[in-house]
PDB file of C-alpha atoms in Angstrom:
ATOM      1  CA  UNK A  11      12.926 -14.254  15.991  1.00  0.00           C
ATOM      2  CA  UNK A  12      10.974 -13.402  12.541  1.00  0.00           C
ATOM      3  CA  UNK A  13       7.799 -11.909  13.429  1.00  0.00           C
ATOM      4  CA  UNK A  14       4.677 -10.519  11.034  1.00  0.00           C
ATOM      5  CA  UNK A  15       6.132  -6.880  10.660  1.00  0.00           C
ATOM      6  CA  UNK A  16       8.153  -7.761   8.312  1.00  0.00           C
ATOM      7  CA  UNK A  17      11.122  -5.140   7.805  1.00  0.00           C
ATOM      8  CA  UNK A  18      14.219  -4.928   5.101  1.00  0.00           C
ATOM      9  CA  UNK A  19      16.198  -7.533   5.053  1.00  0.00           C
ATOM     10  CA  UNK A  20      13.884  -9.412   7.005  1.00  0.00           C
ATOM     11  CA  UNK A  21      11.845 -12.556   6.017  1.00  0.00           C
ATOM     12  CA  UNK A  22       8.465 -11.885   4.304  1.00  0.00           C
ATOM     13  CA  UNK A  23       7.873 -14.974   2.314  1.00  0.00           C
ATOM     14  CA  UNK A  24       8.003 -18.805   0.451  1.00  0.00           C
ATOM     15  CA  UNK A  25       7.583 -21.424  -0.868  1.00  0.00           C
ATOM     16  CA  UNK A  26       8.077 -24.603  -2.178  1.00  0.00           C
ATOM     17  CA  UNK A  27       8.998 -25.801  -6.551  1.00  0.00           C
ATOM     18  CA  UNK A  28       7.271 -29.466  -5.886  1.00  0.00           C
ATOM     19  CA  UNK A  29       6.876 -31.751  -9.432  1.00  0.00           C
ATOM     20  CA  UNK A  30       3.510 -33.583  -7.402  1.00  0.00           C
ATOM     21  CA  UNK A  31       2.086 -30.600  -6.095  1.00  0.00           C
ATOM     22  CA  UNK A  32      -0.757 -32.692  -4.332  1.00  0.00           C
ATOM     23  CA  UNK A  33       1.430 -34.999  -2.785  1.00  0.00           C
ATOM     24  CA  UNK A  34       4.607 -31.931  -1.096  1.00  0.00           C
ATOM     25  CA  UNK A  35       0.432 -31.044  -0.115  1.00  0.00           C
ATOM     26  CA  UNK A  36      -0.530 -33.824   1.457  1.00  0.00           C
ATOM     27  CA  UNK A  37       3.108 -33.763   3.119  1.00  0.00           C
ATOM     28  CA  UNK A  38       3.715 -31.238   4.444  1.00  0.00           C
ATOM     29  CA  UNK A  39      -0.189 -31.130   5.964  1.00  0.00           C
ATOM     30  CA  UNK A  40       0.619 -34.454   7.958  1.00  0.00           C
ATOM     31  CA  UNK A  41       4.342 -32.641   9.062  1.00  0.00           C
ATOM     32  CA  UNK A  42       2.705 -29.188  10.219  1.00  0.00           C
ATOM     33  CA  UNK A  43      -0.846 -29.171  10.351  1.00  0.00           C
ATOM     34  CA  UNK A  44      -1.012 -27.398   7.313  1.00  0.00           C
ATOM     35  CA  UNK A  45      -3.809 -27.630   4.951  1.00  0.00           C
ATOM     36  CA  UNK A  46      -3.941 -26.526   1.735  1.00  0.00           C
ATOM     37  CA  UNK A  47      -6.209 -24.072  -0.541  1.00  0.00           C
ATOM     38  CA  UNK A  48      -5.191 -23.916  -4.264  1.00  0.00           C
ATOM     39  CA  UNK A  49      -5.754 -21.189  -6.317  1.00  0.00           C
ATOM     40  CA  UNK A  50      -8.478 -21.201  -8.615  1.00  0.00           C
ATOM     41  CA  UNK A  51     -10.396 -23.659 -10.071  1.00  0.00           C
ATOM     42  CA  UNK A  52      -8.499 -27.265 -11.056  1.00  0.00           C
ATOM     43  CA  UNK A  53      -5.379 -25.617  -9.687  1.00  0.00           C
ATOM     44  CA  UNK A  54      -5.004 -28.592  -6.920  1.00  0.00           C
ATOM     45  CA  UNK A  55      -1.557 -29.458  -9.260  1.00  0.00           C
ATOM     46  CA  UNK A  56      -0.375 -26.598 -10.149  1.00  0.00           C
ATOM     47  CA  UNK A  57      -0.256 -24.604  -6.532  1.00  0.00           C
ATOM     48  CA  UNK A  58      -1.693 -22.207  -4.303  1.00  0.00           C
ATOM     49  CA  UNK A  59      -0.911 -21.216   0.057  1.00  0.00           C
ATOM     50  CA  UNK A  60      -0.509 -23.013   3.191  1.00  0.00           C
ATOM     51  CA  UNK A  61      -2.646 -22.575   6.062  1.00  0.00           C
ATOM     52  CA  UNK A  62      -2.251 -22.934   9.470  1.00  0.00           C
ATOM     53  CA  UNK A  63      -5.288 -21.718  11.954  1.00  0.00           C
ATOM     54  CA  UNK A  64      -6.084 -20.048   8.164  1.00  0.00           C
ATOM     55  CA  UNK A  65      -3.038 -17.440   8.309  1.00  0.00           C
ATOM     56  CA  UNK A  66      -0.849 -18.192   5.330  1.00  0.00           C
ATOM     57  CA  UNK A  67       2.185 -19.529   6.386  1.00  0.00           C
ATOM     58  CA  UNK A  68       3.808 -20.526   2.857  1.00  0.00           C
ATOM     59  CA  UNK A  69       3.304 -20.994  -1.009  1.00  0.00           C
ATOM     60  CA  UNK A  70       3.769 -24.438  -3.150  1.00  0.00           C
ATOM     61  CA  UNK A  71       3.609 -24.668  -6.749  1.00  0.00           C
ATOM     62  CA  UNK A  72       4.974 -26.543  -9.293  1.00  0.00           C
ATOM     63  CA  UNK A  73       8.341 -27.125  -9.947  1.00  0.00           C
ATOM     64  CA  UNK A  74       9.141 -26.381 -13.261  1.00  0.00           C
ATOM     65  CA  UNK A  75      12.188 -25.136 -14.551  1.00  0.00           C
ATOM     66  CA  UNK A  76      13.797 -27.786 -16.029  1.00  0.00           C
ATOM     67  CA  UNK A  77      17.313 -29.330 -14.483  1.00  0.00           C
ATOM     68  CA  UNK A  78      16.053 -27.476 -10.970  1.00  0.00           C
ATOM     69  CA  UNK A  79      15.812 -29.925  -7.624  1.00  0.00           C
ATOM     70  CA  UNK A  80      12.759 -29.854  -5.985  1.00  0.00           C
ATOM     71  CA  UNK A  81      13.367 -27.240  -3.124  1.00  0.00           C
ATOM     72  CA  UNK A  82      11.597 -23.984  -0.573  1.00  0.00           C
ATOM     73  CA  UNK A  83      12.345 -20.472  -1.667  1.00  0.00           C
ATOM     74  CA  UNK A  84      13.205 -17.821   0.439  1.00  0.00           C
ATOM     75  CA  UNK A  85      11.974 -14.437   0.199  1.00  0.00           C
ATOM     76  CA  UNK A  86      13.076 -10.883   2.271  1.00  0.00           C
ATOM     77  CA  UNK A  87      11.539  -7.522   2.501  1.00  0.00           C
ATOM     78  CA  UNK A  88      13.269  -5.116   0.304  1.00  0.00           C
ATOM     79  CA  UNK A  89      12.131  -1.327  -0.284  1.00  0.00           C
ATOM     80  CA  UNK A  90      13.132  -1.395  -4.388  1.00  0.00           C
ATOM     81  CA  UNK A  91      13.471  -4.858  -5.395  1.00  0.00           C
ATOM     82  CA  UNK A  92      14.946  -3.414  -8.898  1.00  0.00           C
ATOM     83  CA  UNK A  93      17.460  -1.153  -6.688  1.00  0.00           C
ATOM     84  CA  UNK A  94      18.234  -4.503  -5.254  1.00  0.00           C
ATOM     85  CA  UNK A  95      19.179  -6.070  -8.078  1.00  0.00           C
ATOM     86  CA  UNK A  96      21.409  -3.919  -9.647  1.00  0.00           C
ATOM     87  CA  UNK A  97      23.201  -3.932  -5.950  1.00  0.00           C
ATOM     88  CA  UNK A  98      23.098  -8.649  -6.171  1.00  0.00           C
ATOM     89  CA  UNK A  99      24.785  -7.632 -10.105  1.00  0.00           C
ATOM     90  CA  UNK A 100      27.920  -5.557  -9.026  1.00  0.00           C
ATOM     91  CA  UNK A 101      28.770  -7.813  -5.501  1.00  0.00           C
ATOM     92  CA  UNK A 102      29.123 -10.475  -7.966  1.00  0.00           C
ATOM     93  CA  UNK A 103      25.852 -12.340  -8.092  1.00  0.00           C
ATOM     94  CA  UNK A 104      23.419 -13.406 -11.031  1.00  0.00           C
ATOM     95  CA  UNK A 105      19.459 -12.821 -11.696  1.00  0.00           C
ATOM     96  CA  UNK A 106      17.174 -16.217 -12.246  1.00  0.00           C
ATOM     97  CA  UNK A 107      14.186 -14.387 -12.585  1.00  0.00           C
ATOM     98  CA  UNK A 108      14.058 -10.125 -13.325  1.00  0.00           C
ATOM     99  CA  UNK A 109      12.533  -8.040 -11.303  1.00  0.00           C
ATOM    100  CA  UNK A 110       8.410  -7.997 -12.084  1.00  0.00           C
ATOM    101  CA  UNK A 111       4.698  -7.261 -10.624  1.00  0.00           C
ATOM    102  CA  UNK A 112       2.334  -9.295  -9.471  1.00  0.00           C
ATOM    103  CA  UNK A 113       0.144  -7.102 -10.091  1.00  0.00           C
ATOM    104  CA  UNK A 114      -0.530  -4.564  -6.464  1.00  0.00           C
ATOM    105  CA  UNK A 115       0.432  -7.059  -4.533  1.00  0.00           C
ATOM    106  CA  UNK A 116       3.980  -6.279  -4.661  1.00  0.00           C
ATOM    107  CA  UNK A 117       7.030  -7.522  -7.153  1.00  0.00           C
ATOM    108  CA  UNK A 118       8.892 -10.087  -6.514  1.00  0.00           C
ATOM    109  CA  UNK A 119      12.713 -11.188  -7.785  1.00  0.00           C
ATOM    110  CA  UNK A 120      15.633 -13.812  -7.900  1.00  0.00           C
ATOM    111  CA  UNK A 121      19.058 -14.604  -7.726  1.00  0.00           C
ATOM    112  CA  UNK A 122      22.357 -17.078  -7.211  1.00  0.00           C
ATOM    113  CA  UNK A 123      24.567 -15.504  -5.175  1.00  0.00           C
ATOM    114  CA  UNK A 124      27.862 -15.481  -5.468  1.00  0.00           C
ATOM    115  CA  UNK A 125      28.375 -18.571  -4.924  1.00  0.00           C
ATOM    116  CA  UNK A 126      25.076 -20.012  -6.888  1.00  0.00           C
ATOM    117  CA  UNK A 127      22.051 -20.489  -3.589  1.00  0.00           C
ATOM    118  CA  UNK A 128      19.660 -18.970  -4.927  1.00  0.00           C
ATOM    119  CA  UNK A 129      17.349 -16.917  -2.730  1.00  0.00           C
ATOM    120  CA  UNK A 130      14.011 -14.206  -3.728  1.00  0.00           C
ATOM    121  CA  UNK A 131      12.503 -10.368  -2.837  1.00  0.00           C
ATOM    122  CA  UNK A 132       9.569  -9.359  -2.236  1.00  0.00           C
ATOM    123  CA  UNK A 133       8.510  -5.640  -3.330  1.00  0.00           C
ATOM    124  CA  UNK A 134       5.405  -5.192  -1.092  1.00  0.00           C
ATOM    125  CA  UNK A 135       1.679  -3.825  -2.783  1.00  0.00           C
ATOM    126  CA  UNK A 136      -1.369  -4.867  -0.722  1.00  0.00           C
ATOM    127  CA  UNK A 137      -0.119  -8.106   0.414  1.00  0.00           C
ATOM    128  CA  UNK A 138       2.840  -7.982   2.549  1.00  0.00           C
ATOM    129  CA  UNK A 139       3.819 -11.436   2.990  1.00  0.00           C
ATOM    130  CA  UNK A 140       3.210 -14.728   5.218  1.00  0.00           C
ATOM    131  CA  UNK A 141       1.046 -14.118   8.311  1.00  0.00           C
ATOM    132  CA  UNK A 142       1.339 -16.107  11.004  1.00  0.00           C
ATOM    133  CA  UNK A 143       5.989 -17.098  11.820  1.00  0.00           C
ATOM    134  CA  UNK A 144       7.782 -18.201  15.598  1.00  0.00           C
ATOM    135  CA  UNK A 145       4.618 -20.543  15.605  1.00  0.00           C
ATOM    136  CA  UNK A 146       4.554 -24.148  15.788  1.00  0.00           C
ATOM    137  CA  UNK A 147       3.335 -25.285  12.207  1.00  0.00           C
ATOM    138  CA  UNK A 148       5.290 -21.644  11.051  1.00  0.00           C
ATOM    139  CA  UNK A 149       8.430 -19.836   9.930  1.00  0.00           C
ATOM    140  CA  UNK A 150      10.848 -20.230  13.164  1.00  0.00           C
ATOM    141  CA  UNK A 151      14.324 -18.950  11.124  1.00  0.00           C
ATOM    142  CA  UNK A 152      16.968 -19.374   8.010  1.00  0.00           C
ATOM    143  CA  UNK A 153      19.402 -21.272   7.237  1.00  0.00           C
ATOM    144  CA  UNK A 154      22.424 -20.876   4.632  1.00  0.00           C
ATOM    145  CA  UNK A 155      24.563 -23.419   4.009  1.00  0.00           C
ATOM    146  CA  UNK A 156      27.935 -22.066   1.906  1.00  0.00           C
ATOM    147  CA  UNK A 157      31.151 -23.183   1.496  1.00  0.00           C
ATOM    148  CA  UNK A 158      32.043 -19.874   1.799  1.00  0.00           C
ATOM    149  CA  UNK A 159      31.075 -17.843   4.733  1.00  0.00           C
ATOM    150  CA  UNK A 160      32.965 -15.264   4.408  1.00  0.00           C
ATOM    151  CA  UNK A 161      31.746 -14.265   0.076  1.00  0.00           C
ATOM    152  CA  UNK A 162      28.785 -15.125   1.676  1.00  0.00           C
ATOM    153  CA  UNK A 163      28.791 -12.558   4.457  1.00  0.00           C
ATOM    154  CA  UNK A 164      30.057 -10.313   2.002  1.00  0.00           C
ATOM    155  CA  UNK A 165      27.403 -10.465  -0.664  1.00  0.00           C
ATOM    156  CA  UNK A 166      24.497 -10.859   1.909  1.00  0.00           C
ATOM    157  CA  UNK A 167      25.669  -7.974   3.517  1.00  0.00           C
ATOM    158  CA  UNK A 168      26.681  -5.544   0.639  1.00  0.00           C
ATOM    159  CA  UNK A 169      22.845  -6.448  -0.515  1.00  0.00           C
ATOM    160  CA  UNK A 170      20.271  -7.112   1.925  1.00  0.00           C
ATOM    161  CA  UNK A 171      22.239  -4.928   4.362  1.00  0.00           C
ATOM    162  CA  UNK A 172      22.465  -7.539   7.208  1.00  0.00           C
ATOM    163  CA  UNK A 173      25.318  -7.464  10.135  1.00  0.00           C
ATOM    164  CA  UNK A 174      26.181 -10.375  11.118  1.00  0.00           C
ATOM    165  CA  UNK A 175      28.160 -12.036  15.040  1.00  0.00           C
ATOM    166  CA  UNK A 176      29.880 -15.233  15.164  1.00  0.00           C
ATOM    167  CA  UNK A 177      28.575 -17.782  17.926  1.00  0.00           C
ATOM    168  CA  UNK A 178      31.145 -20.722  18.637  1.00  0.00           C
ATOM    169  CA  UNK A 179      29.264 -24.428  17.743  1.00  0.00           C
ATOM    170  CA  UNK A 180      30.291 -26.623  20.317  1.00  0.00           C
ATOM    171  CA  UNK A 181      32.309 -29.142  20.175  1.00  0.00           C
ATOM    172  CA  UNK A 182      33.844 -27.535  17.631  1.00  0.00           C
ATOM    173  CA  UNK A 183      32.446 -27.238  15.129  1.00  0.00           C
ATOM    174  CA  UNK A 184      33.217 -24.169  13.695  1.00  0.00           C
ATOM    175  CA  UNK A 185      31.461 -20.940  13.949  1.00  0.00           C
ATOM    176  CA  UNK A 186      28.050 -20.003  12.343  1.00  0.00           C
ATOM    177  CA  UNK A 187      26.973 -16.440  11.738  1.00  0.00           C
ATOM    178  CA  UNK A 188      23.576 -15.324  12.870  1.00  0.00           C
ATOM    179  CA  UNK A 189      22.326 -12.516  10.459  1.00  0.00           C
ATOM    180  CA  UNK A 190      20.214 -10.206  11.635  1.00  0.00           C
ATOM    181  CA  UNK A 191      18.928  -7.047   9.579  1.00  0.00           C
ATOM    182  CA  UNK A 192      20.062  -3.430   9.483  1.00  0.00           C
ATOM    183  CA  UNK A 193      19.319  -0.935  12.469  1.00  0.00           C
ATOM    184  CA  UNK A 194      17.220  -3.863  14.029  1.00  0.00           C
ATOM    185  CA  UNK A 195      17.900  -5.087  17.640  1.00  0.00           C
ATOM    186  CA  UNK A 196      19.090  -9.001  18.295  1.00  0.00           C
ATOM    187  CA  UNK A 197      16.177  -9.958  18.585  1.00  0.00           C
ATOM    188  CA  UNK A 198      14.913  -9.767  16.185  1.00  0.00           C
ATOM    189  CA  UNK A 199      17.902 -11.542  14.404  1.00  0.00           C
ATOM    190  CA  UNK A 200      16.622 -13.925  11.765  1.00  0.00           C
ATOM    191  CA  UNK A 201      19.035 -16.428  10.935  1.00  0.00           C
ATOM    192  CA  UNK A 202      22.526 -17.998   9.907  1.00  0.00           C
ATOM    193  CA  UNK A 203      24.677 -18.843   8.378  1.00  0.00           C
ATOM    194  CA  UNK A 204      27.200 -22.440   8.384  1.00  0.00           C
ATOM    195  CA  UNK A 205      30.172 -23.604   6.140  1.00  0.00           C
ATOM    196  CA  UNK A 206      30.308 -26.288   4.868  1.00  0.00           C
ATOM    197  CA  UNK A 207      33.047 -28.430   2.811  1.00  0.00           C
ATOM    198  CA  UNK A 208      31.281 -28.709  -0.810  1.00  0.00           C
ATOM    199  CA  UNK A 209      30.935 -32.595  -0.269  1.00  0.00           C
ATOM    200  CA  UNK A 210      28.750 -32.092   2.451  1.00  0.00           C
ATOM    201  CA  UNK A 211      26.334 -29.952  -0.411  1.00  0.00           C
ATOM    202  CA  UNK A 212      25.470 -32.591  -2.311  1.00  0.00           C
ATOM    203  CA  UNK A 213      21.736 -31.741  -1.488  1.00  0.00           C
ATOM    204  CA  UNK A 214      22.974 -29.022  -3.897  1.00  0.00           C
ATOM    205  CA  UNK A 215      25.707 -30.118  -6.304  1.00  0.00           C
ATOM    206  CA  UNK A 216      28.272 -28.749  -3.967  1.00  0.00           C
ATOM    207  CA  UNK A 217      26.606 -25.153  -4.489  1.00  0.00           C
ATOM    208  CA  UNK A 218      25.119 -22.958  -1.477  1.00  0.00           C
ATOM    209  CA  UNK A 219      21.564 -23.414  -0.626  1.00  0.00           C
ATOM    210  CA  UNK A 220      18.760 -21.903   2.115  1.00  0.00           C
ATOM    211  CA  UNK A 221      16.704 -23.784   3.741  1.00  0.00           C
ATOM    212  CA  UNK A 222      14.016 -22.861   6.619  1.00  0.00           C
ATOM    213  CA  UNK A 223      13.541 -24.265  10.064  1.00  0.00           C
ATOM    214  CA  UNK A 224       9.784 -24.386  11.094  1.00  0.00           C
ATOM    215  CA  UNK A 225       8.797 -24.393  14.431  1.00  0.00           C
ATOM    216  CA  UNK A 226       6.516 -27.444  15.811  1.00  0.00           C
ATOM    217  CA  UNK A 227       5.200 -28.022  19.443  1.00  0.00           C
ATOM    218  CA  UNK A 228       7.335 -31.864  19.138  1.00  0.00           C
ATOM    219  CA  UNK A 229      10.511 -33.052  17.822  1.00  0.00           C
ATOM    220  CA  UNK A 230      10.204 -36.592  17.787  1.00  0.00           C
ATOM    221  CA  UNK A 231       7.195 -36.520  16.819  1.00  0.00           C
ATOM    222  CA  UNK A 232       7.256 -34.611  13.549  1.00  0.00           C
ATOM    223  CA  UNK A 233       9.876 -36.722  12.983  1.00  0.00           C
ATOM    224  CA  UNK A 234       8.186 -39.092  13.257  1.00  0.00           C
ATOM    225  CA  UNK A 235       5.788 -38.115  11.206  1.00  0.00           C
ATOM    226  CA  UNK A 236       8.144 -37.291   8.286  1.00  0.00           C
ATOM    227  CA  UNK A 237       9.802 -40.563   7.969  1.00  0.00           C
ATOM    228  CA  UNK A 238       5.966 -42.181   8.707  1.00  0.00           C
ATOM    229  CA  UNK A 239       4.594 -40.018   5.034  1.00  0.00           C
ATOM    230  CA  UNK A 240       7.625 -41.093   2.553  1.00  0.00           C
ATOM    231  CA  UNK A 241      10.097 -38.523   3.908  1.00  0.00           C
ATOM    232  CA  UNK A 242      13.548 -39.715   5.525  1.00  0.00           C
ATOM    233  CA  UNK A 243      16.061 -37.715   8.153  1.00  0.00           C
ATOM    234  CA  UNK A 244      19.448 -36.421   7.324  1.00  0.00           C
ATOM    235  CA  UNK A 245      20.646 -35.242  11.098  1.00  0.00           C
ATOM    236  CA  UNK A 246      19.220 -36.366  14.653  1.00  0.00           C
ATOM    237  CA  UNK A 247      16.470 -35.177  15.979  1.00  0.00           C
ATOM    238  CA  UNK A 248      19.214 -33.167  18.782  1.00  0.00           C
ATOM    239  CA  UNK A 249      19.297 -31.089  21.050  1.00  0.00           C
ATOM    240  CA  UNK A 250      21.512 -28.262  20.460  1.00  0.00           C
ATOM    241  CA  UNK A 251      22.123 -26.190  24.355  1.00  0.00           C
ATOM    242  CA  UNK A 252      19.707 -22.707  23.994  1.00  0.00           C
ATOM    243  CA  UNK A 253      18.540 -23.027  20.201  1.00  0.00           C
ATOM    244  CA  UNK A 254      16.021 -25.975  21.248  1.00  0.00           C
ATOM    245  CA  UNK A 255      16.268 -29.634  19.895  1.00  0.00           C
ATOM    246  CA  UNK A 256      16.162 -29.917  16.319  1.00  0.00           C
ATOM    247  CA  UNK A 257      16.184 -32.724  12.561  1.00  0.00           C
ATOM    248  CA  UNK A 258      17.140 -31.901   9.284  1.00  0.00           C
ATOM    249  CA  UNK A 259      14.369 -33.371   7.150  1.00  0.00           C
ATOM    250  CA  UNK A 260      13.766 -34.156   3.902  1.00  0.00           C
ATOM    251  CA  UNK A 261       9.864 -33.903   1.835  1.00  0.00           C
ATOM    252  CA  UNK A 262       9.424 -37.328  -0.686  1.00  0.00           C
ATOM    253  CA  UNK A 263      10.952 -35.188  -3.362  1.00  0.00           C
ATOM    254  CA  UNK A 264      14.202 -34.466  -1.531  1.00  0.00           C
ATOM    255  CA  UNK A 265      13.217 -30.451  -0.605  1.00  0.00           C
ATOM    256  CA  UNK A 266      15.392 -29.673   2.766  1.00  0.00           C
ATOM    257  CA  UNK A 267      14.201 -28.178   6.147  1.00  0.00           C
ATOM    258  CA  UNK A 268      14.486 -28.516   9.164  1.00  0.00           C
ATOM    259  CA  UNK A 269      11.869 -29.023  12.173  1.00  0.00           C
ATOM    260  CA  UNK A 270      12.843 -27.202  15.979  1.00  0.00           C
ATOM    261  CA  UNK A 271      11.118 -26.989  19.559  1.00  0.00           C
ATOM    262  CA  UNK A 272      12.216 -23.699  20.375  1.00  0.00           C
ATOM    263  CA  UNK A 273      14.465 -23.932  23.746  1.00  0.00           C
ATOM    264  CA  UNK A 274      12.001 -21.208  25.414  1.00  0.00           C
ATOM    265  CA  UNK A 275      13.153 -19.229  28.795  1.00  0.00           C
TER     266      UNK A 275
END
């Protein structure tokens, strides 16, 4: 369960780097019912915020990194971005963007884990993070696909203090590790970690990658909107016992995300 009562180690923000900002805004508006709010005068093509029911749910920016693929970046709350940066380096990770301030809003840094999975952290100031979660059209879960689950657990446990609980996937699909921030109860689980062969990580050229899971009221209807608006479906829609109905999707620029109608009650 992701909430907006952020605690250290919990997801607090996400943004999309897209080669065509207006096209991405139109796609996610159609698929998830988001409204796009450009930042500044004439900034529609550079970036802004997505809102759902008036509340901020994500950010959108122009993809500028040479050779980078379009992808969602997930940010986890930390009390001290500089200390987290030191912990990342000690644990064998790479600092992609050194800690930097965004006025009084907060302090951000971006990293790669030892196998190349990219993630970010946010040390909040006046801005805590997203304003809506765990509701249709908002972030519901975060997920890492990696070629080495044990190494990922060791790294993220050291850096973000997460604890992990393995559960067996149905049909002999292997173990899926559930992620909970340190010191929080199991109902605050916010994500999962799945080990895949490198050839199954072709989207990121064999490297691990994180993606967001968005709650939707009707998974099949959301998938239809993905296809109608130029996206693709990698898997599903399928029913997952105790989880809900889900599909793994790609937007028109091949940024990956999941839509999920959660099983309730």
